[in-house]
């Protein structure tokens, strides 16, 4: 999402730089019982540090995060939801070692990450910094899910793996596309050509502030600088998915419920 400017400008928008926010989620097509029309049912996996807005890291339904009558950003904050569908990522793989999809694995990784954020890896507090923030750690969950499903499929006995690839040509082609997608994402998002060490080792490093180790925190964040800024991460990831023939549906929610001349939208910064 972006910022709120205008006569009712929010405090975070008083500086010329607004970073915005990034979150993954899932969307299902359901039938709206009141109108009998199809609509998207959206859940967000909010990797959220402790904050003054009362938002808690975890799985939040659209109605609770965006459209609740008491809380929520609908009607005040500019939000862009991008719904992505790519069979290689969303469809299930069924082998001797795993029955799952990268999407389901990522949802599990995000649930674990949001649980870690709620307790600060046992320290009681989670703070924003270059190395750990909504965008960086959401994308850690993405990379972990892609790595895990590739490792699970390729740890099958080579003979059985070749038999599976030959027996299921459709799934085999989807899997090859998934491997190419993972390589492309790593190439785009990792500055030094490899995953961050803390991502590879799944280190529990939440609960420290930028002041605790400023240089290390900055260097680690630079190691994945394209996921440091929420909008940059979103633009880069979407570009890669589209290169691999994903379908995308963009939902822009600036003001719901009528025009409010006292607020204006601020686009989050990017490079």
C-alpha positions as a printed NumPy array, in Angstrom:
array([[  0.   ,   0.   ,   0.   ],
       [  0.919,   3.655,  -0.233],
       [  0.559,   6.664,   2.04 ],
       [ -2.141,   9.132,   3.007],
       [ -1.517,  12.781,   2.095],
       [ -3.721,  15.867,   2.003],
       [ -5.361,  17.832,   4.804],
       [ -5.522,  14.67 ,   6.934],
       [ -1.97 ,  13.566,   6.211],
       [ -0.712,  10.659,   8.295],
       [  2.393,  11.112,  10.443],
       [  4.457,   8.628,   8.416],
       [  3.924,  10.726,   5.269],
       [  5.48 ,  13.91 ,   6.635],
       [  8.893,  13.018,   5.182],
       [  9.434,  13.066,   1.388],
       [ 10.102,   9.293,   1.415],
       [  7.305,   6.78 ,   1.912],
       [  8.266,   3.111,   1.78 ],
       [  4.798,   1.557,   1.829],
       [  3.976,  -2.028,   2.728],
       [  4.125,  -5.474,   1.101],
       [  2.306,  -8.719,   1.879],
       [  1.517, -12.   ,   0.182],
       [ -1.904, -13.575,   0.356],
       [ -4.265, -16.048,  -1.232],
       [ -7.467, -15.501,  -3.172],
       [-10.304, -17.853,  -4.009],
       [-13.257, -17.229,  -6.3  ],
       [-16.506, -17.58 ,  -4.366],
       [-20.125, -16.655,  -4.984],
       [-21.31 , -13.634,  -3.023],
       [-24.494, -14.74 ,  -1.21 ],
       [-26.154, -11.296,  -1.325],
       [-25.675, -10.556,  -5.037],
       [-25.203, -14.134,  -6.323],
       [-22.17 , -12.866,  -8.25 ],
       [-18.612, -14.184,  -8.25 ],
       [-15.983, -12.315,  -6.259],
       [-12.507, -12.822,  -4.824],
       [-12.2  , -13.972,  -1.23 ],
       [ -8.793, -12.673,  -0.09 ],
       [ -6.638, -13.484,   2.904],
       [ -3.39 , -11.674,   3.695],
       [ -0.373, -13.188,   5.437],
       [  0.757, -10.043,   7.192],
       [  4.418, -10.1  ,   8.23 ],
       [  3.968,  -7.105,  10.525],
       [  6.316,  -5.696,  13.162],
       [  4.921,  -4.416,  16.451],
       [  3.199,  -1.12 ,  15.723],
       [  0.911,   1.603,  17.039],
       [ -1.95 ,   0.701,  14.653],
       [ -2.878,  -2.403,  16.63 ],
       [ -2.186,  -4.717,  13.668],
       [ -0.903,  -8.143,  14.682],
       [  1.205, -10.317,  12.398],
       [ -0.768, -13.29 ,  11.127],
       [ -3.412, -14.38 ,   8.641],
       [ -5.956, -11.588,   8.223],
       [ -9.071, -11.789,   6.072],
       [ -9.682,  -8.897,   3.664],
       [-12.681,  -7.826,   5.717],
       [-10.514,  -7.5  ,   8.834],
       [ -7.502,  -5.816,   7.26 ],
       [ -9.136,  -3.701,   4.556],
       [-12.877,  -3.615,   4.937],
       [-13.873,  -3.945,   8.579],
       [-16.409,  -1.349,   9.722],
       [-14.313,  -0.265,  12.695],
       [-10.786,  -1.029,  11.502],
       [ -9.256,  -1.372,   8.056],
       [ -7.731,   0.78 ,   5.346],
       [-10.579,   0.759,   2.835],
       [-11.703,   4.31 ,   2.156],
       [ -8.497,   5.969,   3.311],
       [ -5.308,   4.224,   2.166],
       [ -4.331,   3.46 ,  -1.469],
       [ -3.922,  -0.3  ,  -1.847],
       [ -2.98 ,  -2.336,  -4.915],
       [ -3.732,  -6.074,  -4.866],
       [ -2.188,  -8.105,  -7.698],
       [ -3.719, -11.538,  -8.149],
       [ -1.331, -13.921,  -9.905],
       [ -1.995, -17.342, -11.403],
       [  0.776, -19.53 , -12.745],
       [  0.104, -23.271, -12.928],
       [  3.745, -24.121, -12.243],
       [  3.405, -22.327,  -8.898],
       [ -0.211, -22.879,  -7.891],
       [ -0.86 , -26.461,  -9.025],
       [ -0.038, -29.541,  -6.938],
       [  2.948, -31.832,  -7.484],
       [  2.436, -35.482,  -6.516],
       [  5.592, -37.572,  -6.12 ],
       [  6.783, -40.255,  -3.715],
       [  8.318, -37.587,  -1.468],
       [  5.775, -34.744,  -1.574],
       [  2.142, -33.965,  -2.36 ],
       [  1.866, -30.203,  -2.354],
       [  2.255, -27.024,  -4.379],
       [  4.698, -24.121,  -4.015],
       [  1.725, -21.923,  -3.093],
       [  0.661, -24.181,  -0.213],
       [  4.244, -24.471,   0.992],
       [  4.641, -20.686,   0.888],
       [  1.449, -20.252,   2.924],
       [  2.912, -22.573,   5.548],
       [  6.199, -20.663,   5.529],
       [  4.32 , -17.375,   5.931],
       [  2.318, -18.724,   8.859],
       [  5.585, -19.693,  10.56 ],
       [  7.126, -16.298,   9.783],
       [  4.157, -14.365,  11.158],
       [  4.296, -16.464,  14.334],
       [  7.963, -15.539,  14.68 ],
       [  7.104, -11.86 ,  14.193],
       [  4.479, -11.963,  16.943],
       [  7.087, -12.98 ,  19.537],
       [ 10.262, -11.547,  18.   ],
       [ 11.91 , -14.993,  17.916],
       [ 11.38 , -15.176,  21.673],
       [ 12.63 , -11.67 ,  22.511],
       [  9.145, -10.178,  22.742],
       [  9.655,  -7.451,  20.122],
       [ 10.147,  -7.218,  16.351],
       [ 11.552,  -4.068,  14.744],
       [ 11.782,  -2.737,  11.205],
       [ 15.229,  -2.617,   9.629],
       [ 17.006,  -3.126,   6.296],
       [ 17.519,  -6.849,   6.911],
       [ 14.13 ,  -7.681,   8.422],
       [ 10.871,  -6.096,   7.344],
       [  7.566,  -6.996,   5.722],
       [  9.039,  -7.279,   2.235],
       [ 12.314,  -9.021,   3.069],
       [ 10.826, -11.733,   5.259],
       [  7.742, -12.322,   3.102],
       [ 10.087, -13.065,   0.239],
       [ 12.22 , -15.285,   2.436],
       [  9.084, -17.429,   2.749],
       [  8.717, -17.425,  -1.055],
       [ 12.299, -18.568,  -1.617],
       [ 12.097, -21.22 ,   1.107],
       [  8.968, -22.716,  -0.458],
       [ 10.545, -22.868,  -3.923],
       [ 13.721, -24.426,  -2.544],
       [ 11.84 , -26.944,  -0.434],
       [  9.65 , -28.283,  -3.234],
       [ 12.63 , -28.582,  -5.605],
       [ 14.662, -30.412,  -2.963],
       [ 11.739, -32.722,  -2.157],
       [ 11.193, -33.676,  -5.794],
       [ 14.874, -34.125,  -6.606],
       [ 15.62 , -36.242,  -3.507],
       [ 13.514, -39.008,  -5.031],
       [ 15.534, -41.967,  -6.3  ],
       [ 16.898, -40.849,  -9.726],
       [ 15.342, -43.829, -11.495],
       [ 11.931, -43.161,  -9.964],
       [ 12.277, -39.438, -10.684],
       [ 12.928, -40.096, -14.373],
       [  9.974, -42.471, -14.433],
       [  7.767, -39.799, -12.825],
       [  8.919, -37.204, -15.362],
       [  8.228, -39.592, -18.25 ],
       [  4.858, -40.747, -16.874],
       [  3.555, -37.234, -16.178],
       [  4.746, -35.031, -19.063],
       [  2.4  , -32.18 , -18.108],
       [  3.642, -32.048, -14.514],
       [  7.218, -32.508, -15.726],
       [  6.953, -29.422, -17.939],
       [  5.383, -27.438, -15.103],
       [  8.224, -28.513, -12.837],
       [ 10.874, -27.445, -15.362],
       [  9.12 , -24.083, -15.638],
       [  9.126, -23.816, -11.842],
       [ 12.889, -24.424, -11.693],
       [ 13.45 , -21.74 , -14.329],
       [ 11.186, -19.38 , -12.355],
       [ 13.148, -19.989,  -9.159],
       [ 16.466, -19.373, -10.912],
       [ 15.135, -16.178, -12.478],
       [ 13.819, -14.873,  -9.162],
       [ 17.099, -15.597,  -7.394],
       [ 19.014, -13.894, -10.189],
       [ 16.828, -10.795,  -9.988],
       [ 16.445, -10.467,  -6.245],
       [ 19.811, -11.563,  -4.877],
       [ 22.499,  -8.937,  -5.36 ],
       [ 25.506, -11.226,  -5.029],
       [ 24.141, -14.144,  -7.04 ],
       [ 23.132, -16.322,  -4.071],
       [ 20.61 , -16.382,  -1.257],
       [ 21.361, -14.499,   1.928],
       [ 23.112, -16.701,   4.468],
       [ 20.398, -16.177,   7.077],
       [ 17.784, -17.245,   4.515],
       [ 19.715, -20.382,   3.565],
       [ 20.26 , -21.344,   7.205],
       [ 16.808, -20.173,   8.364],
       [ 18.409, -18.183,  11.183],
       [ 16.286, -16.844,  14.016],
       [ 17.469, -13.247,  13.967],
       [ 14.374, -11.207,  14.832],
       [ 14.184,  -9.087,  17.965],
       [ 17.225,  -6.885,  17.354],
       [ 17.105,  -3.23 ,  16.365],
       [ 19.147,  -1.33 ,  13.815],
       [ 21.16 ,   0.162,  16.682],
       [ 22.3  ,  -3.281,  17.901],
       [ 24.449,  -3.985,  14.829],
       [ 23.874,  -1.187,  12.31 ],
       [ 26.599,  -2.118,   9.823],
       [ 25.747,  -5.812,   9.745],
       [ 22.031,  -5.054,   9.474],
       [ 22.642,  -2.723,   6.543],
       [ 24.987,  -5.119,   4.718],
       [ 22.578,  -8.025,   5.122],
       [ 19.725,  -5.877,   3.809],
       [ 21.779,  -4.756,   0.801],
       [ 22.386,  -8.422,   0.006],
       [ 18.739,  -8.572,  -1.094],
       [ 18.142,  -4.901,  -1.843],
       [ 15.456,  -5.539,  -4.447],
       [ 13.237,  -6.927,  -1.682],
       [ 14.195,  -4.128,   0.711],
       [ 11.617,  -1.71 ,  -0.742],
       [  8.043,  -3.061,  -0.911],
       [  7.161,  -1.535,  -4.282],
       [ 10.482,  -2.543,  -5.857],
       [  9.955,  -6.104,  -4.647],
       [  6.403,  -6.199,  -6.004],
       [  7.384,  -4.782,  -9.412],
       [ 10.373,  -7.117,  -9.786],
       [  8.536, -10.281,  -8.76 ],
       [  5.578,  -9.485, -10.989],
       [  7.853,  -8.855, -13.962],
       [  9.503, -12.268, -13.508],
       [  6.181, -14.084, -13.122],
       [  4.81 , -12.401, -16.247],
       [  7.917, -13.425, -18.181],
       [  6.931, -17.026, -17.422],
       [  3.388, -16.54 , -18.753],
       [  1.579, -15.912, -15.481],
       [ -1.844, -14.281, -15.577],
       [ -2.339, -11.198, -13.393],
       [ -5.407,  -9.27 , -12.27 ],
       [ -4.797,  -5.866, -10.665],
       [ -7.226,  -4.505,  -8.083],
       [ -6.625,  -0.881,  -7.082],
       [ -8.478,   0.331,  -3.996],
       [ -7.92 ,   4.047,  -3.432],
       [-11.177,   5.278,  -1.945],
       [-14.258,   3.178,  -1.287],
       [-17.459,   4.856,  -0.257],
       [-17.131,   8.114,  -2.155],
       [-14.631,  10.909,  -2.714],
       [-12.874,  12.435,   0.287],
       [-11.212,  15.747,  -0.713],
       [ -9.227,  15.864,   2.547],
       [ -6.942,  12.936,   1.643],
       [ -4.681,  12.175,  -1.311],
       [ -2.83 ,   9.006,  -2.281],
       [  0.97 ,   8.737,  -2.036],
       [  2.666,   6.122,  -4.191],
       [  5.374,   4.146,  -2.318],
       [  8.906,   4.925,  -3.454],
       [ 10.928,   2.648,  -5.703],
       [ 14.242,   2.68 ,  -7.531]])
